Amino acid sequence: MNSLIDPLDGAQQRLVDIVWSTFAEHGAFPAFFYVKYLMQRDGYDAAAVLNSFPAVGTLLTRGYRAVGWWGASHHPDLEGPVSLTIAGLYHVHDDRAAKEISDALLAFMGECSRAQEAILHSPFTMPHVDVSLDNYVKTAGLAPGHMRRLAEVAKHEWPGVHYSEGSGAGRLGWLGTAEFSTVEEYLAAVDAALSPPEPSAALPYREPRALLRAINFLDVTSELVLGRLLVARPPMDRSSLLALAVEDEAEFQAGLVVLTEILRDFDVPGSTPPSGLSRLESHLIAQLPTIDQPAVRQAVQSLDQIRILRNSAVHPKPSPRLLAAHQALGLAFPVRDFTAAWDSVRAHAERELHRMQEVIQAARP
């Protein structure tokens, strides 16, 4: 079930009603001190209620939710606004104006989505894809008073539209498209797009030399089928790290360095992109037309997650890509058990290298 449209409890509904009634009357969202005072009169802790709304999105932000606020993660700024998104307007009952705003914003998102299609006709120069909200309001024949209200909600509707208050224009948000006929369809798409995938299982790794064997088997198969060795041999003292367990973060990172360098230095013709692993898919498809292309793509993408994980030691700032890499490799975020994490990374690498070796062998002319 989509948590964004689940029924609210009494406290949540009361907070939505306070924010909406102020917005409907004044065309602006109320400050937190005002919401806090009215909620307190009804016996509710406004900050706790704000934090109780279901959210979808990454661990790095408060995510997308029915009600947002200005301030720290769990502590709204007293004078900062408390705002409703389309998900919040969905929970406003018996008020046609809330639905009119939601419907108008969905239509505006559709315009932004269609504006993106200009890119199809301009492969070398970035075309103008921003859509003026003011022009849209006039073209759609909406009442002039809608402009301010639409803009106030659009500022917080980042999954569907990135709206710039300075330019008064928007462009497509996080979704690949935003052409929806109902709020329910839109919120379902937001939930699907922003909900984190289930992490891959941490794979068992019981044989210390299994990864080294997988690398060697792939290399031998490449020589037999393609006539060239694939793996550039690292010094023995470094490659031996792949057969050793680790106990701490330094040893974990040392193992990742060796593994990512082996993948990066695959001997694949060409120079762009710079990583041999990144060039491998197109090379195999060109040399082996009958190869299982989805399987190759899956293996390359999975192995590339190790590079992203390794880069986190150099660029430690969290990012959605880093979270996705942890999920793909069956790791908790952040990693605490480095022994188990290294075993899972090696097991995933062994599986993908073995998959690659099998599809190359199967496509042998």
PDB file of N, CA, C and O in Angstrom, residues 292-343:
ATOM      1  N   ASP A 292      24.485 -12.841 -24.349  1.00  0.00           N
ATOM      2  CA  ASP A 292      23.326 -12.434 -23.548  1.00  0.00           C
ATOM      3  C   ASP A 292      23.576 -11.012 -23.020  1.00  0.00           C
ATOM      4  O   ASP A 292      24.198 -10.822 -21.971  1.00  0.00           O
ATOM      5  N   GLN A 293      23.090 -10.024 -23.771  1.00  0.00           N
ATOM      6  CA  GLN A 293      23.404  -8.634 -23.440  1.00  0.00           C
ATOM      7  C   GLN A 293      22.869  -8.202 -22.073  1.00  0.00           C
ATOM      8  O   GLN A 293      23.596  -7.544 -21.312  1.00  0.00           O
ATOM      9  N   PRO A 294      21.620  -8.531 -21.697  1.00  0.00           N
ATOM     10  CA  PRO A 294      21.151  -8.142 -20.359  1.00  0.00           C
ATOM     11  C   PRO A 294      21.998  -8.730 -19.238  1.00  0.00           C
ATOM     12  O   PRO A 294      22.248  -8.067 -18.228  1.00  0.00           O
ATOM     13  N   ALA A 295      22.474  -9.970 -19.430  1.00  0.00           N
ATOM     14  CA  ALA A 295      23.306 -10.586 -18.393  1.00  0.00           C
ATOM     15  C   ALA A 295      24.640  -9.866 -18.272  1.00  0.00           C
ATOM     16  O   ALA A 295      25.149  -9.644 -17.164  1.00  0.00           O
ATOM     17  N   VAL A 296      25.235  -9.490 -19.411  1.00  0.00           N
ATOM     18  CA  VAL A 296      26.492  -8.733 -19.387  1.00  0.00           C
ATOM     19  C   VAL A 296      26.286  -7.393 -18.701  1.00  0.00           C
ATOM     20  O   VAL A 296      27.077  -6.976 -17.846  1.00  0.00           O
ATOM     21  N   ARG A 297      25.211  -6.708 -19.067  1.00  0.00           N
ATOM     22  CA  ARG A 297      24.936  -5.385 -18.496  1.00  0.00           C
ATOM     23  C   ARG A 297      24.748  -5.487 -16.982  1.00  0.00           C
ATOM     24  O   ARG A 297      25.271  -4.671 -16.223  1.00  0.00           O
ATOM     25  N   GLN A 298      24.015  -6.504 -16.534  1.00  0.00           N
ATOM     26  CA  GLN A 298      23.786  -6.689 -15.107  1.00  0.00           C
ATOM     27  C   GLN A 298      25.094  -6.944 -14.369  1.00  0.00           C
ATOM     28  O   GLN A 298      25.351  -6.385 -13.302  1.00  0.00           O
ATOM     29  N   ALA A 299      25.958  -7.777 -14.950  1.00  0.00           N
ATOM     30  CA  ALA A 299      27.231  -8.083 -14.304  1.00  0.00           C
ATOM     31  C   ALA A 299      28.110  -6.844 -14.207  1.00  0.00           C
ATOM     32  O   ALA A 299      28.707  -6.573 -13.158  1.00  0.00           O
ATOM     33  N   VAL A 300      28.200  -6.085 -15.296  1.00  0.00           N
ATOM     34  CA  VAL A 300      29.031  -4.876 -15.292  1.00  0.00           C
ATOM     35  C   VAL A 300      28.499  -3.862 -14.284  1.00  0.00           C
ATOM     36  O   VAL A 300      29.261  -3.263 -13.512  1.00  0.00           O
ATOM     37  N   GLN A 301      27.193  -3.654 -14.268  1.00  0.00           N
ATOM     38  CA  GLN A 301      26.612  -2.685 -13.336  1.00  0.00           C
ATOM     39  C   GLN A 301      26.835  -3.112 -11.887  1.00  0.00           C
ATOM     40  O   GLN A 301      27.118  -2.278 -11.019  1.00  0.00           O
ATOM     41  N   SER A 302      26.711  -4.413 -11.627  1.00  0.00           N
ATOM     42  CA  SER A 302      26.912  -4.899 -10.261  1.00  0.00           C
ATOM     43  C   SER A 302      28.362  -4.733  -9.830  1.00  0.00           C
ATOM     44  O   SER A 302      28.649  -4.306  -8.701  1.00  0.00           O
ATOM     45  N   LEU A 303      29.300  -5.073 -10.710  1.00  0.00           N
ATOM     46  CA  LEU A 303      30.717  -4.911 -10.381  1.00  0.00           C
ATOM     47  C   LEU A 303      31.075  -3.437 -10.200  1.00  0.00           C
ATOM     48  O   LEU A 303      31.948  -3.098  -9.390  1.00  0.00           O
ATOM     49  N   ASP A 304      30.408  -2.554 -10.917  1.00  0.00           N
ATOM     50  CA  ASP A 304      30.705  -1.124 -10.804  1.00  0.00           C
ATOM     51  C   ASP A 304      30.300  -0.568  -9.442  1.00  0.00           C
ATOM     52  O   ASP A 304      30.816   0.470  -9.015  1.00  0.00           O
ATOM     53  N   GLN A 305      29.391  -1.254  -8.747  1.00  0.00           N
ATOM     54  CA  GLN A 305      29.024  -0.799  -7.400  1.00  0.00           C
ATOM     55  C   GLN A 305      30.217  -0.862  -6.452  1.00  0.00           C
ATOM     56  O   GLN A 305      30.297  -0.096  -5.487  1.00  0.00           O
ATOM     57  N   ILE A 306      31.160  -1.779  -6.730  1.00  0.00           N
ATOM     58  CA  ILE A 306      32.362  -1.886  -5.891  1.00  0.00           C
ATOM     59  C   ILE A 306      33.208  -0.632  -6.039  1.00  0.00           C
ATOM     60  O   ILE A 306      33.785  -0.131  -5.069  1.00  0.00           O
ATOM     61  N   ARG A 307      33.292  -0.105  -7.270  1.00  0.00           N
ATOM     62  CA  ARG A 307      34.029   1.148  -7.498  1.00  0.00           C
ATOM     63  C   ARG A 307      33.406   2.293  -6.704  1.00  0.00           C
ATOM     64  O   ARG A 307      34.115   3.094  -6.085  1.00  0.00           O
ATOM     65  N   ILE A 308      32.075   2.375  -6.743  1.00  0.00           N
ATOM     66  CA  ILE A 308      31.394   3.449  -6.011  1.00  0.00           C
ATOM     67  C   ILE A 308      31.660   3.319  -4.513  1.00  0.00           C
ATOM     68  O   ILE A 308      31.903   4.314  -3.813  1.00  0.00           O
ATOM     69  N   LEU A 309      31.624   2.081  -4.018  1.00  0.00           N
ATOM     70  CA  LEU A 309      31.906   1.844  -2.605  1.00  0.00           C
ATOM     71  C   LEU A 309      33.330   2.250  -2.266  1.00  0.00           C
ATOM     72  O   LEU A 309      33.585   2.894  -1.247  1.00  0.00           O
ATOM     73  N   ARG A 310      34.269   1.898  -3.122  1.00  0.00           N
ATOM     74  CA  ARG A 310      35.674   2.263  -2.903  1.00  0.00           C
ATOM     75  C   ARG A 310      35.845   3.786  -2.900  1.00  0.00           C
ATOM     76  O   ARG A 310      36.567   4.338  -2.065  1.00  0.00           O
ATOM     77  N   ASN A 311      35.181   4.476  -3.799  1.00  0.00           N
ATOM     78  CA  ASN A 311      35.332   5.928  -3.891  1.00  0.00           C
ATOM     79  C   ASN A 311      34.816   6.646  -2.658  1.00  0.00           C
ATOM     80  O   ASN A 311      35.169   7.804  -2.410  1.00  0.00           O
ATOM     81  N   SER A 312      33.981   5.980  -1.890  1.00  0.00           N
ATOM     82  CA  SER A 312      33.433   6.632  -0.695  1.00  0.00           C
ATOM     83  C   SER A 312      34.523   6.931   0.325  1.00  0.00           C
ATOM     84  O   SER A 312      34.373   7.819   1.165  1.00  0.00           O
ATOM     85  N   ALA A 313      35.636   6.196   0.270  1.00  0.00           N
ATOM     86  CA  ALA A 313      36.747   6.479   1.183  1.00  0.00           C
ATOM     87  C   ALA A 313      37.469   7.753   0.769  1.00  0.00           C
ATOM     88  O   ALA A 313      38.035   8.464   1.604  1.00  0.00           O
ATOM     89  N   VAL A 314      37.451   8.045  -0.545  1.00  0.00           N
ATOM     90  CA  VAL A 314      38.094   9.257  -1.064  1.00  0.00           C
ATOM     91  C   VAL A 314      37.150  10.448  -0.974  1.00  0.00           C
ATOM     92  O   VAL A 314      37.548  11.561  -0.643  1.00  0.00           O
ATOM     93  N   HIS A 315      35.891  10.204  -1.283  1.00  0.00           N
ATOM     94  CA  HIS A 315      34.851  11.244  -1.235  1.00  0.00           C
ATOM     95  C   HIS A 315      33.766  10.771  -0.273  1.00  0.00           C
ATOM     96  O   HIS A 315      32.759  10.211  -0.684  1.00  0.00           O
ATOM     97  N   PRO A 316      33.968  10.970   1.037  1.00  0.00           N
ATOM     98  CA  PRO A 316      33.102  10.342   2.035  1.00  0.00           C
ATOM     99  C   PRO A 316      31.706  10.925   2.168  1.00  0.00           C
ATOM    100  O   PRO A 316      30.895  10.380   2.896  1.00  0.00           O
ATOM    101  N   LYS A 317      31.393  12.031   1.489  1.00  0.00           N
ATOM    102  CA  LYS A 317      30.067  12.617   1.626  1.00  0.00           C
ATOM    103  C   LYS A 317      28.999  11.648   1.116  1.00  0.00           C
ATOM    104  O   LYS A 317      29.088  11.174  -0.021  1.00  0.00           O
ATOM    105  N   PRO A 318      27.990  11.316   1.914  1.00  0.00           N
ATOM    106  CA  PRO A 318      26.961  10.362   1.468  1.00  0.00           C
ATOM    107  C   PRO A 318      26.213  10.876   0.242  1.00  0.00           C
ATOM    108  O   PRO A 318      26.074  12.071   0.014  1.00  0.00           O
ATOM    109  N   SER A 319      25.741   9.953  -0.563  1.00  0.00           N
ATOM    110  CA  SER A 319      24.980  10.295  -1.757  1.00  0.00           C
ATOM    111  C   SER A 319      24.023   9.158  -2.053  1.00  0.00           C
ATOM    112  O   SER A 319      24.215   8.032  -1.579  1.00  0.00           O
ATOM    113  N   PRO A 320      22.963   9.421  -2.834  1.00  0.00           N
ATOM    114  CA  PRO A 320      22.056   8.330  -3.213  1.00  0.00           C
ATOM    115  C   PRO A 320      22.773   7.190  -3.916  1.00  0.00           C
ATOM    116  O   PRO A 320      22.433   6.020  -3.715  1.00  0.00           O
ATOM    117  N   ARG A 321      23.795   7.504  -4.756  1.00  0.00           N
ATOM    118  CA  ARG A 321      24.529   6.444  -5.448  1.00  0.00           C
ATOM    119  C   ARG A 321      25.273   5.568  -4.456  1.00  0.00           C
ATOM    120  O   ARG A 321      25.380   4.355  -4.634  1.00  0.00           O
ATOM    121  N   LEU A 322      25.819   6.162  -3.411  1.00  0.00           N
ATOM    122  CA  LEU A 322      26.550   5.394  -2.415  1.00  0.00           C
ATOM    123  C   LEU A 322      25.594   4.477  -1.646  1.00  0.00           C
ATOM    124  O   LEU A 322      25.920   3.315  -1.361  1.00  0.00           O
ATOM    125  N   LEU A 323      24.425   4.988  -1.307  1.00  0.00           N
ATOM    126  CA  LEU A 323      23.429   4.148  -0.637  1.00  0.00           C
ATOM    127  C   LEU A 323      23.020   2.981  -1.522  1.00  0.00           C
ATOM    128  O   LEU A 323      22.894   1.845  -1.067  1.00  0.00           O
ATOM    129  N   ALA A 324      22.820   3.258  -2.816  1.00  0.00           N
ATOM    130  CA  ALA A 324      22.441   2.204  -3.744  1.00  0.00           C
ATOM    131  C   ALA A 324      23.534   1.145  -3.848  1.00  0.00           C
ATOM    132  O   ALA A 324      23.246  -0.057  -3.963  1.00  0.00           O
ATOM    133  N   ALA A 325      24.807   1.565  -3.807  1.00  0.00           N
ATOM    134  CA  ALA A 325      25.914   0.611  -3.873  1.00  0.00           C
ATOM    135  C   ALA A 325      25.919  -0.293  -2.649  1.00  0.00           C
ATOM    136  O   ALA A 325      26.140  -1.506  -2.762  1.00  0.00           O
ATOM    137  N   HIS A 326      25.696   0.269  -1.481  1.00  0.00           N
ATOM    138  CA  HIS A 326      25.608  -0.550  -0.274  1.00  0.00           C
ATOM    139  C   HIS A 326      24.476  -1.562  -0.391  1.00  0.00           C
ATOM    140  O   HIS A 326      24.636  -2.742  -0.045  1.00  0.00           O
ATOM    141  N   GLN A 327      23.327  -1.102  -0.878  1.00  0.00           N
ATOM    142  CA  GLN A 327      22.185  -2.002  -1.022  1.00  0.00           C
ATOM    143  C   GLN A 327      22.485  -3.125  -2.000  1.00  0.00           C
ATOM    144  O   GLN A 327      22.161  -4.294  -1.760  1.00  0.00           O
ATOM    145  N   ALA A 328      23.113  -2.784  -3.132  1.00  0.00           N
ATOM    146  CA  ALA A 328      23.400  -3.780  -4.162  1.00  0.00           C
ATOM    147  C   ALA A 328      24.374  -4.839  -3.673  1.00  0.00           C
ATOM    148  O   ALA A 328      24.315  -5.997  -4.117  1.00  0.00           O
ATOM    149  N   LEU A 329      25.265  -4.468  -2.779  1.00  0.00           N
ATOM    150  CA  LEU A 329      26.282  -5.394  -2.295  1.00  0.00           C
ATOM    151  C   LEU A 329      25.909  -6.048  -0.970  1.00  0.00           C
ATOM    152  O   LEU A 329      26.733  -6.727  -0.355  1.00  0.00           O
ATOM    153  N   GLY A 330      24.667  -5.817  -0.524  1.00  0.00           N
ATOM    154  CA  GLY A 330      24.191  -6.459   0.696  1.00  0.00           C
ATOM    155  C   GLY A 330      24.798  -5.905   1.960  1.00  0.00           C
ATOM    156  O   GLY A 330      24.934  -6.623   2.958  1.00  0.00           O
ATOM    157  N   LEU A 331      25.153  -4.620   1.951  1.00  0.00           N
ATOM    158  CA  LEU A 331      25.824  -4.014   3.097  1.00  0.00           C
ATOM    159  C   LEU A 331      24.902  -3.068   3.845  1.00  0.00           C
ATOM    160  O   LEU A 331      24.081  -2.383   3.240  1.00  0.00           O
ATOM    161  N   ALA A 332      25.072  -3.007   5.145  1.00  0.00           N
ATOM    162  CA  ALA A 332      24.380  -1.993   5.941  1.00  0.00           C
ATOM    163  C   ALA A 332      25.050  -0.652   5.692  1.00  0.00           C
ATOM    164  O   ALA A 332      26.218  -0.578   5.296  1.00  0.00           O
ATOM    165  N   PHE A 333      24.297   0.430   5.887  1.00  0.00           N
ATOM    166  CA  PHE A 333      24.872   1.767   5.748  1.00  0.00           C
ATOM    167  C   PHE A 333      24.727   2.519   7.061  1.00  0.00           C
ATOM    168  O   PHE A 333      23.620   2.677   7.566  1.00  0.00           O
ATOM    169  N   PRO A 334      25.826   2.975   7.637  1.00  0.00           N
ATOM    170  CA  PRO A 334      27.213   2.751   7.194  1.00  0.00           C
ATOM    171  C   PRO A 334      27.709   1.378   7.621  1.00  0.00           C
ATOM    172  O   PRO A 334      27.096   0.724   8.464  1.00  0.00           O
ATOM    173  N   VAL A 335      28.814   0.934   7.041  1.00  0.00           N
ATOM    174  CA  VAL A 335      29.384  -0.370   7.377  1.00  0.00           C
ATOM    175  C   VAL A 335      29.973  -0.313   8.782  1.00  0.00           C
ATOM    176  O   VAL A 335      30.730   0.596   9.116  1.00  0.00           O
ATOM    177  N   ARG A 336      29.604  -1.280   9.593  1.00  0.00           N
ATOM    178  CA  ARG A 336      30.181  -1.405  10.934  1.00  0.00           C
ATOM    179  C   ARG A 336      30.986  -2.692  11.069  1.00  0.00           C
ATOM    180  O   ARG A 336      32.033  -2.720  11.704  1.00  0.00           O
ATOM    181  N   ASP A 337      30.462  -3.778  10.489  1.00  0.00           N
ATOM    182  CA  ASP A 337      31.137  -5.077  10.550  1.00  0.00           C
ATOM    183  C   ASP A 337      31.938  -5.250   9.257  1.00  0.00           C
ATOM    184  O   ASP A 337      31.424  -5.702   8.237  1.00  0.00           O
ATOM    185  N   PHE A 338      33.220  -4.871   9.286  1.00  0.00           N
ATOM    186  CA  PHE A 338      34.025  -4.875   8.070  1.00  0.00           C
ATOM    187  C   PHE A 338      34.386  -6.283   7.620  1.00  0.00           C
ATOM    188  O   PHE A 338      34.579  -6.519   6.424  1.00  0.00           O
ATOM    189  N   THR A 339      34.454  -7.223   8.541  1.00  0.00           N
ATOM    190  CA  THR A 339      34.723  -8.609   8.156  1.00  0.00           C
ATOM    191  C   THR A 339      33.589  -9.154   7.306  1.00  0.00           C
ATOM    192  O   THR A 339      33.802  -9.722   6.226  1.00  0.00           O
ATOM    193  N   ALA A 340      32.356  -8.979   7.787  1.00  0.00           N
ATOM    194  CA  ALA A 340      31.190  -9.459   7.037  1.00  0.00           C
ATOM    195  C   ALA A 340      31.020  -8.690   5.738  1.00  0.00           C
ATOM    196  O   ALA A 340      30.628  -9.264   4.714  1.00  0.00           O
ATOM    197  N   ALA A 341      31.311  -7.395   5.749  1.00  0.00           N
ATOM    198  CA  ALA A 341      31.153  -6.585   4.541  1.00  0.00           C
ATOM    199  C   ALA A 341      32.111  -7.047   3.451  1.00  0.00           C
ATOM    200  O   ALA A 341      31.738  -7.151   2.279  1.00  0.00           O
ATOM    201  N   TRP A 342      33.357  -7.320   3.813  1.00  0.00           N
ATOM    202  CA  TRP A 342      34.345  -7.780   2.830  1.00  0.00           C
ATOM    203  C   TRP A 342      33.954  -9.138   2.262  1.00  0.00           C
ATOM    204  O   TRP A 342      34.087  -9.382   1.060  1.00  0.00           O
ATOM    205  N   ASP A 343      33.431 -10.008   3.112  1.00  0.00           N
ATOM    206  CA  ASP A 343      32.965 -11.315   2.630  1.00  0.00           C
ATOM    207  C   ASP A 343      31.829 -11.136   1.625  1.00  0.00           C
ATOM    208  O   ASP A 343      31.781 -11.814   0.588  1.00  0.00           O
TER     209      ASP A 343
END
